[in-house]
Amino acid sequence: MQITTTVNGTEVTRDVEPRLLLVHFLRDTLGLTGTHWGCDTSNCGTCVVLMDGEPVKSCTVLAAMTEGHEVRTVEGLATGGTLDPVQQGFMEEHGLQCGFCTPGMMLTARALLDRSPDPDETEIREAISGQICRCTGYATIVRSVRWAAEHPAEAAASDIKAAEEVPA
Amino acid sequence: MQTPAPFDYVRASSVAETLELLARHGPEARVIAGGHSLLPMMKLRLARPDWLIDINDVAELDHITEEPDRLRIGALTRHATLLASDLVGRLFPIVHDAERVIADPVVRNRGSIGGSLGQADPAEDLTTVCDVLDAEIVIASPGGERVLGIADLHRGPYETACEQNELITEIRLPIRSRHGSAYEKVERRVGDWAVAAAGASVVLADDGTIEDVTVGLTALGVEGCVPGMLEAICQQRPSEELYAEAGRIAAAASAPVEDQRGPVDYKRHLADELTRRVLRRSVERAGAMVPA
Ligand SMILES: Cc1cc2nc3c(=O)[nH]c(=O)nc-3n(C[C@H](O)[C@H](O)[C@H](O)COP(=O)(O)OP(=O)(O)OC[C@H]3O[C@@H](n4cnc5c(N)ncnc54)[C@H](O)[C@@H]3O)c2cc1C
Ligand code: FES
Ligand code: FES
């Protein structure tokens, strides 16, 4: 079947099998491998992407279900050459180690901040409670999201190039 | 990599069209709502429908409507929407208690109340909630609409009275005054299915005695509400002794099985303790002063 979906602001039309899961559509069909794929059982949350602005586990959504909807992946987090404050926050506060859970964590954080620009620690922990990080122990992730809340416009000043340098 | 077996997919845009598609594609056609029970089952090949009829565009199924004597909830209403609704929280705090502990926020963005009831998982939290609130379930059939009491919807684990060519369209919860309700669940970790859970609904008389009461248990081997609860504790003043009596009745009624979530005596203990807690909170919420 043919589906037309908006992914990171660009309309894409592809032939897909109805049984194709969104996570595989993004990774294998569109080559957007920033969306990670872990447990495959709707538990770990590493496959989280935004669908119409809300976090969803893309291993438990059919690609066909996104026809006519907007999907945003980690590749769509930065705008132009500018990092999203959430990305900047994960750099500033060391919110990642291996990076496996990071794309999903950042997208959930973006959705949270869009809804609630000044979340406290409890709210942040609640928002990411469906997502597992095996590395950082969540404290730095929470701090990263807080950093983004406190610097909503900060990232606008830096560009991707700057982002590639590890901050002191 | 888990992939469902091949199937055909079609989207419906109204209840009438859903019924038409279910009839046209025959016995192996299933509706998909949030897909958070159905897709995992399809990935494990525990379910192999030939056709999926996607009802996510059926806007008429996604609503919360207050009427003087009842709240009507469309079957496609998401867990997240129920949790975000102040109206639902005010009228039926038990729904918020339960929603807070169903899966996690991301799963709650997709899963729906109709899908939860349609799945009829014995560990499903909203079934107990609907049981104690004495919900009515509206089912659209090719011949028209029928309304079932919640007790008649569930035929057993994973089996409901909603036939293959029918659709659950609405859940109706009766609104009563001096009514309180609560739900409490013990889980192994955040977002997990219940080790055990209990829900209660209490109506108090003007003099503060218990006029009506129902208690339901999740994952404890009890179909529907705990029998005998009303007879045992109605027309009495709420007290710790009364809650203890209710806890004993609930524990005796429960028939838990030992599994990776715990042994039988532990689960029976939870039936007792959780029943006391949800009754206590329901009474508080119904606006009564509990004698010290
Ligand atoms: C990781 C995880 C943890 C979870 N934890 C919990 C938990 O703690 N407690 C809990 O209660 N649930 C839990 N769930 C289940 C979750 O609440 C599901 O979303 C819900 O049970 C099913 O809703 P759905 O809309 O996704 O249904 P679907 O998966 O789309 O459908 C489920 C079944 O219902 C049928 N159906 C759907 N809509 C209708 C309708 N309108 N009329 C008739 N039949 C219909 C479908 O054909 C299918 O057979 C969990 C799920 C996951 C993935
Ligand atoms: S891969 Fe989707 S939740 Fe784990
Ligand atoms: S950074 Fe490694 S899993 Fe989270």
Short mmCIF file of C-alpha atoms and ligand atoms in Angstrom, two decimals:
data_model
loop_
_atom_site.label_atom_id
_atom_site.label_comp_id
_atom_site.label_asym_id
_atom_site.label_seq_id
_atom_site.Cartn_x
_atom_site.Cartn_y
_atom_site.Cartn_z
CA MET A 1 0.00 0.00 0.00
CA GLN A 2 1.07 3.58 -0.51
CA ILE A 3 1.36 5.99 2.39
CA THR A 4 2.09 9.69 2.58
CA THR A 5 3.49 10.93 5.86
CA THR A 6 5.20 14.11 6.95
CA VAL A 7 8.53 13.22 8.53
CA ASN A 8 10.56 16.05 10.06
CA GLY A 9 8.58 18.56 8.03
CA THR A 10 9.02 16.85 4.67
CA GLU A 11 6.22 14.94 3.00
CA VAL A 12 7.29 11.43 2.01
CA THR A 13 5.34 8.93 -0.06
CA ARG A 14 6.36 5.28 -0.02
CA ASP A 15 5.05 1.84 -0.83
CA VAL A 16 4.94 -0.17 2.37
CA GLU A 17 3.59 -3.47 3.58
CA PRO A 18 0.70 -2.93 6.02
CA ARG A 19 2.64 -4.89 8.64
CA LEU A 20 5.67 -2.60 8.51
CA LEU A 21 6.25 -1.03 11.92
CA LEU A 22 6.98 2.68 12.17
CA VAL A 23 10.42 2.06 13.68
CA HIS A 24 11.45 -0.01 10.66
CA PHE A 25 9.89 2.44 8.23
CA LEU A 26 12.00 5.22 9.73
CA ARG A 27 15.22 3.23 9.96
CA ASP A 28 15.14 0.93 6.95
CA THR A 29 12.93 2.70 4.43
CA LEU A 30 13.90 6.30 5.17
CA GLY A 31 17.39 5.66 6.55
CA LEU A 32 16.70 7.71 9.69
CA THR A 33 18.71 5.52 12.02
CA GLY A 34 18.65 8.02 14.88
CA THR A 35 15.51 6.26 16.05
CA HIS A 36 16.81 3.31 18.02
CA TRP A 37 15.22 -0.01 18.49
CA GLY A 38 15.66 -2.02 21.67
CA CYS A 39 13.25 -4.36 23.40
CA ASP A 40 10.71 -4.69 20.58
CA THR A 41 8.04 -5.27 23.24
CA SER A 42 6.80 -1.71 23.92
CA ASN A 43 8.70 -1.50 27.18
CA CYS A 44 12.08 0.20 26.84
CA GLY A 45 11.04 3.38 25.04
CA THR A 46 14.24 3.68 23.04
CA CYS A 47 12.15 3.79 19.83
CA VAL A 48 10.15 6.85 20.93
CA VAL A 49 9.36 9.40 18.22
CA LEU A 50 6.81 12.20 18.15
CA MET A 51 3.56 11.68 16.29
CA ASP A 52 1.61 14.93 15.99
CA GLY A 53 3.81 16.24 18.79
CA GLU A 54 3.16 13.41 21.26
CA PRO A 55 5.69 10.70 22.16
CA VAL A 56 4.81 7.23 20.84
CA LYS A 57 6.68 3.93 20.90
CA SER A 58 7.36 3.42 17.20
CA CYS A 59 7.81 -0.35 17.59
CA THR A 60 4.11 -0.48 18.45
CA VAL A 61 2.72 1.76 15.71
CA LEU A 62 2.20 0.66 12.12
CA ALA A 63 3.79 2.85 9.47
CA ALA A 64 0.37 2.83 7.81
CA MET A 65 -1.13 4.47 10.89
CA THR A 66 1.01 7.57 10.33
CA GLU A 67 -0.47 8.31 6.89
CA GLY A 68 -1.61 11.93 6.98
CA HIS A 69 0.13 12.55 10.31
CA GLU A 70 3.33 14.29 11.33
CA VAL A 71 6.26 12.31 12.62
CA ARG A 72 9.30 13.93 14.20
CA THR A 73 12.49 12.01 14.85
CA VAL A 74 15.73 13.04 16.50
CA GLU A 75 17.02 14.07 13.07
CA GLY A 76 14.30 16.73 13.08
CA LEU A 77 15.17 18.15 16.48
CA ALA A 78 17.73 20.68 15.33
CA THR A 79 16.39 23.40 13.05
CA GLY A 80 18.70 24.35 10.23
CA GLY A 81 22.11 24.65 11.84
CA THR A 82 20.71 25.28 15.30
CA LEU A 83 20.51 22.70 18.04
CA ASP A 84 17.36 22.33 20.05
CA PRO A 85 17.86 23.50 23.67
CA VAL A 86 17.22 19.91 24.72
CA GLN A 87 20.18 18.71 22.65
CA GLN A 88 22.30 21.49 24.10
CA GLY A 89 21.12 20.50 27.59
CA PHE A 90 22.18 16.89 27.11
CA MET A 91 25.64 18.18 26.17
CA GLU A 92 25.91 20.68 29.00
CA GLU A 93 24.75 18.31 31.72
CA HIS A 94 26.21 15.07 30.37
CA GLY A 95 22.78 13.52 29.82
CA LEU A 96 24.14 10.64 27.82
CA GLN A 97 26.81 8.01 27.94
CA CYS A 98 26.34 5.37 25.25
CA GLY A 99 23.58 7.41 23.63
CA PHE A 100 21.24 4.50 22.98
CA CYS A 101 18.26 5.89 24.88
CA THR A 102 19.14 9.50 24.06
CA PRO A 103 17.07 10.18 20.91
CA GLY A 104 13.88 8.98 22.59
CA MET A 105 14.69 10.81 25.82
CA MET A 106 15.29 14.07 23.96
CA LEU A 107 12.06 13.79 21.97
CA THR A 108 10.04 13.10 25.10
CA ALA A 109 11.74 16.09 26.73
CA ARG A 110 10.85 18.28 23.75
CA ALA A 111 7.18 17.23 23.95
CA LEU A 112 7.19 17.86 27.71
CA LEU A 113 8.71 21.34 27.37
CA ASP A 114 6.25 22.25 24.60
CA ARG A 115 3.40 21.41 26.95
CA SER A 116 4.96 22.53 30.20
CA PRO A 117 7.91 24.93 29.73
CA ASP A 118 9.06 24.85 33.36
CA PRO A 119 8.72 21.27 34.62
CA ASP A 120 10.03 20.29 38.04
CA GLU A 121 12.04 17.15 38.67
CA THR A 122 8.97 15.04 39.47
CA GLU A 123 7.31 16.05 36.22
CA ILE A 124 10.43 15.24 34.22
CA ARG A 125 10.86 11.86 35.89
CA GLU A 126 7.20 11.06 35.28
CA ALA A 127 7.47 12.02 31.59
CA ILE A 128 10.45 9.72 30.97
CA SER A 129 9.16 6.88 33.16
CA GLY A 130 8.36 4.74 30.12
CA GLN A 131 11.95 4.90 28.92
CA ILE A 132 14.92 2.95 30.16
CA CYS A 133 18.49 4.22 30.37
CA ARG A 134 21.07 1.61 31.26
CA CYS A 135 23.92 4.11 31.56
CA THR A 136 23.39 7.41 33.28
CA GLY A 137 21.02 6.68 36.12
CA TYR A 138 18.55 9.42 35.10
CA ALA A 139 19.97 12.16 37.35
CA THR A 140 21.93 13.74 34.51
CA ILE A 141 19.02 13.27 32.11
CA VAL A 142 16.75 15.14 34.49
CA ARG A 143 19.37 17.88 34.84
CA SER A 144 19.69 18.10 31.05
CA VAL A 145 15.97 18.66 30.64
CA ARG A 146 16.04 21.27 33.41
CA TRP A 147 18.91 22.98 31.61
CA ALA A 148 16.80 23.13 28.46
CA ALA A 149 13.90 24.59 30.46
CA GLU A 150 16.18 27.26 31.91
CA HIS A 151 17.76 28.12 28.57
CA PRO A 152 14.85 28.07 26.11
CA ALA A 153 16.63 30.34 23.63
CA GLU A 154 20.26 29.57 24.47
CA ALA A 155 20.73 26.98 21.78
CA ALA A 156 19.62 29.42 19.13
CA ALA A 157 22.97 31.11 19.59
CA SER A 158 25.10 28.05 18.98
CA ASP A 159 25.27 26.06 15.81
CA ILE A 160 25.77 22.40 15.04
CA LYS A 161 29.46 22.94 14.54
CA ALA A 162 29.85 24.30 18.02
CA ALA A 163 27.80 21.39 19.23
CA GLU A 164 30.35 18.96 17.91
CA GLU A 165 32.94 20.33 20.29
CA VAL A 166 32.66 18.89 23.75
CA PRO A 167 31.96 21.77 26.14
CA ALA A 168 34.56 22.39 28.82
CA MET B 1 12.97 -8.79 15.15
CA GLN B 2 9.29 -9.35 15.81
CA THR B 3 7.05 -8.72 12.83
CA PRO B 4 3.35 -9.44 12.54
CA ALA B 5 2.18 -11.97 9.97
CA PRO B 6 0.91 -10.32 6.77
CA PHE B 7 -2.52 -8.69 6.81
CA ASP B 8 -4.51 -6.11 4.90
CA TYR B 9 -5.17 -2.70 6.38
CA VAL B 10 -7.98 -0.24 5.94
CA ARG B 11 -9.02 2.92 7.75
CA ALA B 12 -12.57 3.64 8.82
CA SER B 13 -13.88 7.16 9.26
CA SER B 14 -17.16 6.47 11.06
CA VAL B 15 -18.85 3.85 13.21
CA ALA B 16 -21.14 2.91 10.32
CA GLU B 17 -18.16 2.40 8.03
CA THR B 18 -16.35 0.33 10.67
CA LEU B 19 -19.33 -2.01 10.96
CA GLU B 20 -19.58 -2.23 7.20
CA LEU B 21 -15.86 -3.10 6.90
CA LEU B 22 -16.04 -5.66 9.72
CA ALA B 23 -18.94 -7.35 7.94
CA ARG B 24 -17.31 -7.21 4.53
CA HIS B 25 -13.95 -8.62 5.59
CA GLY B 26 -15.36 -11.41 7.67
CA PRO B 27 -14.39 -13.38 10.76
CA GLU B 28 -10.64 -12.67 10.64
CA ALA B 29 -11.08 -8.87 10.55
CA ARG B 30 -10.27 -6.99 13.75
CA VAL B 31 -10.42 -3.33 14.70
CA ILE B 32 -7.25 -1.68 15.87
CA ALA B 33 -7.45 1.26 18.28
CA GLY B 34 -4.24 2.20 20.10
CA GLY B 35 -2.74 -1.12 19.06
CA HIS B 36 -0.84 -1.45 22.33
CA SER B 37 -2.36 -4.79 23.16
CA LEU B 38 -3.10 -6.04 19.66
CA LEU B 39 0.23 -5.29 17.97
CA PRO B 40 2.35 -6.97 20.66
CA MET B 41 0.11 -10.02 20.31
CA MET B 42 0.44 -9.94 16.54
CA LYS B 43 4.21 -9.66 16.79
CA LEU B 44 4.25 -12.79 18.93
CA ARG B 45 1.79 -14.41 16.47
CA LEU B 46 -0.67 -14.90 19.29
CA ALA B 47 -3.09 -13.02 17.03
CA ARG B 48 -3.15 -13.31 13.24
CA PRO B 49 -5.97 -11.21 11.82
CA ASP B 50 -6.32 -11.10 8.02
CA TRP B 51 -7.62 -7.56 8.11
CA LEU B 52 -7.01 -4.64 10.44
CA ILE B 53 -9.63 -1.93 10.48
CA ASP B 54 -8.04 1.19 11.93
CA ILE B 55 -10.54 3.23 13.95
CA ASN B 56 -8.14 6.03 14.93
CA ASP B 57 -9.88 8.46 12.55
CA VAL B 58 -13.35 7.76 13.94
CA ALA B 59 -13.71 11.10 15.71
CA GLU B 60 -17.19 10.31 17.03
CA LEU B 61 -15.57 7.65 19.28
CA ASP B 62 -13.28 10.18 20.99
CA HIS B 63 -15.27 12.26 23.45
CA ILE B 64 -16.04 12.81 27.13
CA THR B 65 -19.59 14.09 27.63
CA GLU B 66 -21.19 15.00 30.96
CA GLU B 67 -24.93 14.55 31.35
CA PRO B 68 -26.93 15.17 34.55
CA ASP B 69 -26.89 11.54 35.63
CA ARG B 70 -24.02 9.98 33.73
CA LEU B 71 -20.67 10.52 32.08
CA ARG B 72 -20.32 9.19 28.55
CA ILE B 73 -16.83 8.24 27.39
CA GLY B 74 -16.15 7.39 23.75
CA ALA B 75 -14.38 4.07 23.23
CA LEU B 76 -11.39 5.66 21.50
CA THR B 77 -10.67 8.04 24.39
CA ARG B 78 -6.99 7.56 25.22
CA HIS B 79 -5.63 6.77 28.67
CA ALA B 80 -3.76 10.10 28.50
CA THR B 81 -6.97 12.03 27.76
CA LEU B 82 -8.79 10.42 30.69
CA LEU B 83 -5.89 11.26 32.99
CA ALA B 84 -5.79 14.86 31.76
CA SER B 85 -9.53 15.40 32.22
CA ASP B 86 -10.42 17.42 35.34
CA LEU B 87 -14.04 16.44 34.85
CA VAL B 88 -13.20 12.72 35.02
CA GLY B 89 -10.97 13.28 38.06
CA ARG B 90 -13.67 15.21 39.90
CA LEU B 91 -16.52 12.77 39.21
CA PHE B 92 -14.58 9.52 39.30
CA PRO B 93 -11.22 9.90 41.06
CA ILE B 94 -10.80 6.13 40.74
CA VAL B 95 -10.22 6.60 37.01
CA HIS B 96 -7.32 8.94 37.69
CA ASP B 97 -5.94 6.64 40.41
CA ALA B 98 -5.92 3.78 37.89
CA GLU B 99 -4.70 5.73 34.88
CA ARG B 100 -1.70 7.01 36.82
CA VAL B 101 -0.49 3.42 37.17
CA ILE B 102 -1.47 1.99 33.77
CA ALA B 103 1.67 1.40 31.75
CA ASP B 104 3.67 4.62 31.26
CA PRO B 105 2.91 8.05 29.77
CA VAL B 106 4.01 7.04 26.27
CA VAL B 107 1.84 3.92 26.16
CA ARG B 108 -1.00 5.98 27.61
CA ASN B 109 -0.79 8.31 24.62
CA ARG B 110 -2.01 5.48 22.40
CA GLY B 111 -3.98 2.96 24.46
CA SER B 112 -7.73 3.54 24.65
CA ILE B 113 -10.48 2.62 27.09
CA GLY B 114 -12.39 0.69 24.40
CA GLY B 115 -9.26 -1.27 23.53
CA SER B 116 -8.64 -2.03 27.18
CA LEU B 117 -12.14 -3.42 27.68
CA GLY B 118 -12.05 -5.14 24.30
CA GLN B 119 -8.81 -6.87 25.19
CA ALA B 120 -10.33 -8.28 28.42
CA ASP B 121 -6.97 -9.08 29.94
CA PRO B 122 -7.59 -10.40 33.48
CA ALA B 123 -4.93 -8.03 34.80
CA GLU B 124 -6.45 -5.02 33.04
CA ASP B 125 -7.03 -2.10 35.41
CA LEU B 126 -9.94 -0.31 33.74
CA THR B 127 -12.10 -3.43 33.87
CA THR B 128 -12.06 -3.34 37.66
CA VAL B 129 -12.74 0.40 37.55
CA CYS B 130 -15.75 -0.14 35.27
CA ASP B 131 -16.92 -3.05 37.43
CA VAL B 132 -17.07 -1.05 40.64
CA LEU B 133 -18.60 1.98 38.93
CA ASP B 134 -21.30 -0.23 37.43
CA ALA B 135 -20.53 0.98 33.91
CA GLU B 136 -22.75 0.41 30.93
CA ILE B 137 -21.14 -0.52 27.66
CA VAL B 138 -22.67 0.60 24.38
CA ILE B 139 -22.12 -1.77 21.48
CA ALA B 140 -22.90 -0.91 17.86
CA SER B 141 -24.13 -3.90 15.85
CA PRO B 142 -25.23 -4.28 12.24
CA GLY B 143 -28.81 -4.38 13.57
CA GLY B 144 -28.48 -1.24 15.72
CA GLU B 145 -27.19 -0.48 19.19
CA ARG B 146 -27.33 -2.46 22.41
CA VAL B 147 -26.32 -1.56 25.93
CA LEU B 148 -24.77 -4.12 28.26
CA GLY B 149 -23.95 -3.93 31.93
CA ILE B 150 -20.19 -4.34 32.44
CA ALA B 151 -20.80 -7.70 34.10
CA ASP B 152 -22.26 -8.99 30.84
CA LEU B 153 -19.40 -7.71 28.67
CA HIS B 154 -16.73 -9.99 30.01
CA ARG B 155 -17.14 -13.65 29.27
CA GLY B 156 -13.74 -14.70 30.57
CA PRO B 157 -10.07 -13.99 29.94
CA TYR B 158 -9.61 -12.31 26.53
CA GLU B 159 -13.24 -12.93 25.65
CA THR B 160 -16.09 -10.41 25.51
CA ALA B 161 -19.72 -10.31 24.44
CA CYS B 162 -18.73 -7.83 21.71
CA GLU B 163 -18.95 -10.03 18.59
CA GLN B 164 -16.54 -9.88 15.69
CA ASN B 165 -18.94 -7.78 13.60
CA GLU B 166 -19.66 -5.35 16.46
CA LEU B 167 -17.92 -2.35 17.99
CA ILE B 168 -17.76 -0.96 21.51
CA THR B 169 -18.66 2.70 21.05
CA GLU B 170 -19.15 4.14 24.50
CA ILE B 171 -18.68 3.56 28.22
CA ARG B 172 -21.31 5.16 30.47
CA LEU B 173 -20.62 5.81 34.14
CA PRO B 174 -23.54 6.68 36.42
CA ILE B 175 -23.09 9.94 38.39
CA ARG B 176 -24.30 9.80 41.98
CA SER B 177 -24.15 12.23 44.86
CA ARG B 178 -22.15 11.54 48.03
CA HIS B 179 -20.13 9.13 45.97
CA GLY B 180 -16.45 8.37 46.36
CA SER B 181 -14.14 5.96 44.60
CA ALA B 182 -10.51 4.90 44.67
CA TYR B 183 -8.03 2.45 43.13
CA GLU B 184 -4.74 1.17 44.39
CA LYS B 185 -2.30 -1.17 42.74
CA VAL B 186 0.88 -2.95 43.71
CA GLU B 187 3.28 -3.42 40.81
CA ARG B 188 6.83 -4.69 40.58
CA ARG B 189 8.10 -1.57 38.86
CA VAL B 190 6.69 1.55 37.24
CA GLY B 191 4.40 0.77 34.34
CA ASP B 192 4.06 -2.91 35.04
CA TRP B 193 0.90 -4.93 35.19
CA ALA B 194 -0.59 -5.41 38.65
CA VAL B 195 0.70 -7.94 41.14
CA ALA B 196 -2.68 -7.15 42.65
CA ALA B 197 -4.99 -4.16 42.73
CA ALA B 198 -8.29 -3.15 44.26
CA GLY B 199 -10.94 -0.59 43.43
CA ALA B 200 -13.87 0.62 45.49
CA SER B 201 -16.94 2.75 45.02
CA VAL B 202 -18.95 4.03 47.98
CA VAL B 203 -22.19 6.00 48.28
CA LEU B 204 -22.94 7.47 51.69
CA ALA B 205 -26.40 8.14 53.08
CA ASP B 206 -27.22 11.54 54.59
CA ASP B 207 -26.49 10.21 58.05
CA GLY B 208 -23.00 9.15 57.00
CA THR B 209 -23.66 5.42 56.89
CA ILE B 210 -22.72 3.36 53.87
CA GLU B 211 -25.63 3.22 51.46
CA ASP B 212 -23.98 1.41 48.58
CA VAL B 213 -20.58 -0.16 48.14
CA THR B 214 -18.72 -2.23 45.57
CA VAL B 215 -15.20 -3.58 45.65
CA GLY B 216 -13.37 -5.07 42.69
CA LEU B 217 -10.03 -6.86 42.54
CA THR B 218 -7.52 -6.97 39.66
CA ALA B 219 -5.32 -10.00 38.92
CA LEU B 220 -6.73 -11.84 41.93
CA GLY B 221 -8.96 -14.36 40.21
CA VAL B 222 -12.28 -12.62 40.90
CA GLU B 223 -14.66 -12.02 38.01
CA GLY B 224 -16.62 -8.81 38.52
CA CYS B 225 -17.18 -7.32 41.96
CA VAL B 226 -16.49 -9.09 45.24
CA PRO B 227 -19.73 -10.82 46.22
CA GLY B 228 -21.35 -10.16 49.57
CA MET B 229 -19.67 -6.82 50.24
CA LEU B 230 -22.84 -4.73 50.24
CA GLU B 231 -24.69 -7.13 52.54
CA ALA B 232 -21.78 -7.23 54.96
CA ILE B 233 -21.08 -3.54 55.41
CA CYS B 234 -24.00 -1.42 54.23
CA GLN B 235 -26.07 0.72 56.58
CA GLN B 236 -23.13 0.88 58.93
CA ARG B 237 -20.87 3.73 59.91
CA PRO B 238 -17.48 3.66 58.23
CA SER B 239 -14.82 2.56 60.67
CA GLU B 240 -11.50 0.78 60.71
CA GLU B 241 -13.27 -2.36 61.97
CA LEU B 242 -15.60 -2.21 59.00
CA TYR B 243 -12.70 -1.85 56.56
CA ALA B 244 -11.01 -4.81 58.21
CA GLU B 245 -14.17 -6.86 57.79
CA ALA B 246 -14.32 -5.85 54.10
CA GLY B 247 -10.65 -6.79 53.72
CA ARG B 248 -11.33 -10.25 55.13
CA ILE B 249 -14.22 -10.75 52.70
CA ALA B 250 -12.09 -9.64 49.74
CA ALA B 251 -9.21 -11.91 50.74
CA ALA B 252 -11.56 -14.85 51.11
CA ALA B 253 -13.17 -14.17 47.72
CA SER B 254 -9.86 -13.90 45.88
CA ALA B 255 -8.36 -16.90 44.14
CA PRO B 256 -4.89 -15.77 43.08
CA VAL B 257 -2.41 -18.01 41.32
CA GLU B 258 1.25 -18.20 42.15
CA ASP B 259 3.43 -16.79 39.36
CA GLN B 260 6.53 -14.65 38.88
CA ARG B 261 4.65 -11.78 40.53
CA GLY B 262 4.35 -13.56 43.84
CA PRO B 263 2.98 -16.41 45.93
CA VAL B 264 -0.67 -16.95 46.77
CA ASP B 265 -0.56 -15.90 50.41
CA TYR B 266 1.17 -12.60 49.53
CA LYS B 267 -1.47 -11.80 46.91
CA ARG B 268 -4.26 -12.68 49.29
CA HIS B 269 -2.70 -10.38 51.86
CA LEU B 270 -2.71 -7.64 49.21
CA ALA B 271 -6.42 -8.26 48.54
CA ASP B 272 -7.09 -7.59 52.21
CA GLU B 273 -4.83 -4.57 52.66
CA LEU B 274 -5.67 -2.87 49.35
CA THR B 275 -9.40 -3.30 49.98
CA ARG B 276 -9.07 -1.51 53.32
CA ARG B 277 -7.12 1.32 51.72
CA VAL B 278 -9.45 1.93 48.79
CA LEU B 279 -12.53 1.81 51.00
CA ARG B 280 -10.97 4.26 53.44
CA ARG B 281 -10.10 6.66 50.64
CA SER B 282 -13.48 6.24 48.90
CA VAL B 283 -15.28 7.13 52.11
CA GLU B 284 -13.05 10.18 52.61
CA ARG B 285 -13.77 11.26 49.09
CA ALA B 286 -17.49 10.71 49.53
CA GLY B 287 -17.24 13.46 52.07
CA ALA B 288 -17.65 11.62 55.34
CA MET B 289 -15.86 12.09 58.61
CA VAL B 290 -14.44 8.77 59.64
CA PRO B 291 -14.75 8.34 63.42
CA ALA B 292 -11.36 8.09 64.99
C1 LIG C 1 4.26 -1.84 28.01
C2 LIG C 1 2.78 -1.91 28.29
C3 LIG C 1 2.34 -1.89 29.60
C4 LIG C 1 0.98 -1.95 29.88
N1 LIG C 1 0.58 -1.91 31.17
C5 LIG C 1 -0.73 -1.95 31.46
C6 LIG C 1 -1.19 -1.89 32.80
O1 LIG C 1 -0.42 -1.77 33.73
N2 LIG C 1 -2.51 -1.96 33.02
C7 LIG C 1 -3.42 -2.07 32.00
O2 LIG C 1 -4.60 -2.11 32.27
N3 LIG C 1 -3.03 -2.09 30.73
C8 LIG C 1 -1.71 -2.04 30.44
N4 LIG C 1 -1.31 -2.09 29.14
C9 LIG C 1 -2.31 -2.23 28.08
C10 LIG C 1 -2.68 -0.87 27.52
O3 LIG C 1 -3.52 -0.21 28.41
C11 LIG C 1 -3.37 -1.09 26.16
O4 LIG C 1 -3.20 0.06 25.42
C12 LIG C 1 -4.83 -1.37 26.24
O5 LIG C 1 -5.03 -2.51 26.99
C13 LIG C 1 -5.44 -1.63 24.86
O6 LIG C 1 -5.87 -0.45 24.29
P1 LIG C 1 -5.61 -0.18 22.76
O7 LIG C 1 -6.44 1.00 22.39
O8 LIG C 1 -4.16 -0.11 22.52
O9 LIG C 1 -6.26 -1.48 22.08
P2 LIG C 1 -5.83 -2.36 20.79
O10 LIG C 1 -4.53 -3.00 21.06
O11 LIG C 1 -5.98 -1.55 19.57
O12 LIG C 1 -6.99 -3.43 20.83
C14 LIG C 1 -7.06 -4.43 21.84
C15 LIG C 1 -8.21 -5.38 21.51
O13 LIG C 1 -9.46 -4.71 21.64
C16 LIG C 1 -10.16 -4.70 20.41
N5 LIG C 1 -10.78 -3.37 20.32
C17 LIG C 1 -10.16 -2.16 20.31
N6 LIG C 1 -11.07 -1.16 20.27
C18 LIG C 1 -12.30 -1.76 20.27
C19 LIG C 1 -13.64 -1.28 20.23
N7 LIG C 1 -13.91 0.04 20.20
N8 LIG C 1 -14.66 -2.18 20.21
C20 LIG C 1 -14.39 -3.50 20.24
N9 LIG C 1 -13.16 -4.04 20.29
C21 LIG C 1 -12.11 -3.17 20.30
C22 LIG C 1 -9.13 -4.97 19.35
O14 LIG C 1 -9.70 -5.58 18.21
C23 LIG C 1 -8.19 -5.91 20.07
O15 LIG C 1 -8.71 -7.21 20.08
C24 LIG C 1 0.04 -2.04 28.83
C25 LIG C 1 0.48 -2.07 27.51
C26 LIG C 1 1.83 -2.00 27.23
C27 LIG C 1 2.27 -2.03 25.81
S1 FES C 2 11.91 -0.94 21.06
FE1 FES C 2 10.01 0.08 21.21
S2 FES C 2 9.72 0.21 23.32
FE2 FES C 2 11.55 -0.96 23.21
S1 FES C 3 22.91 6.67 27.65
FE1 FES C 3 23.21 4.54 27.42
S2 FES C 3 21.19 3.80 27.63
FE2 FES C 3 20.96 5.83 28.18
#
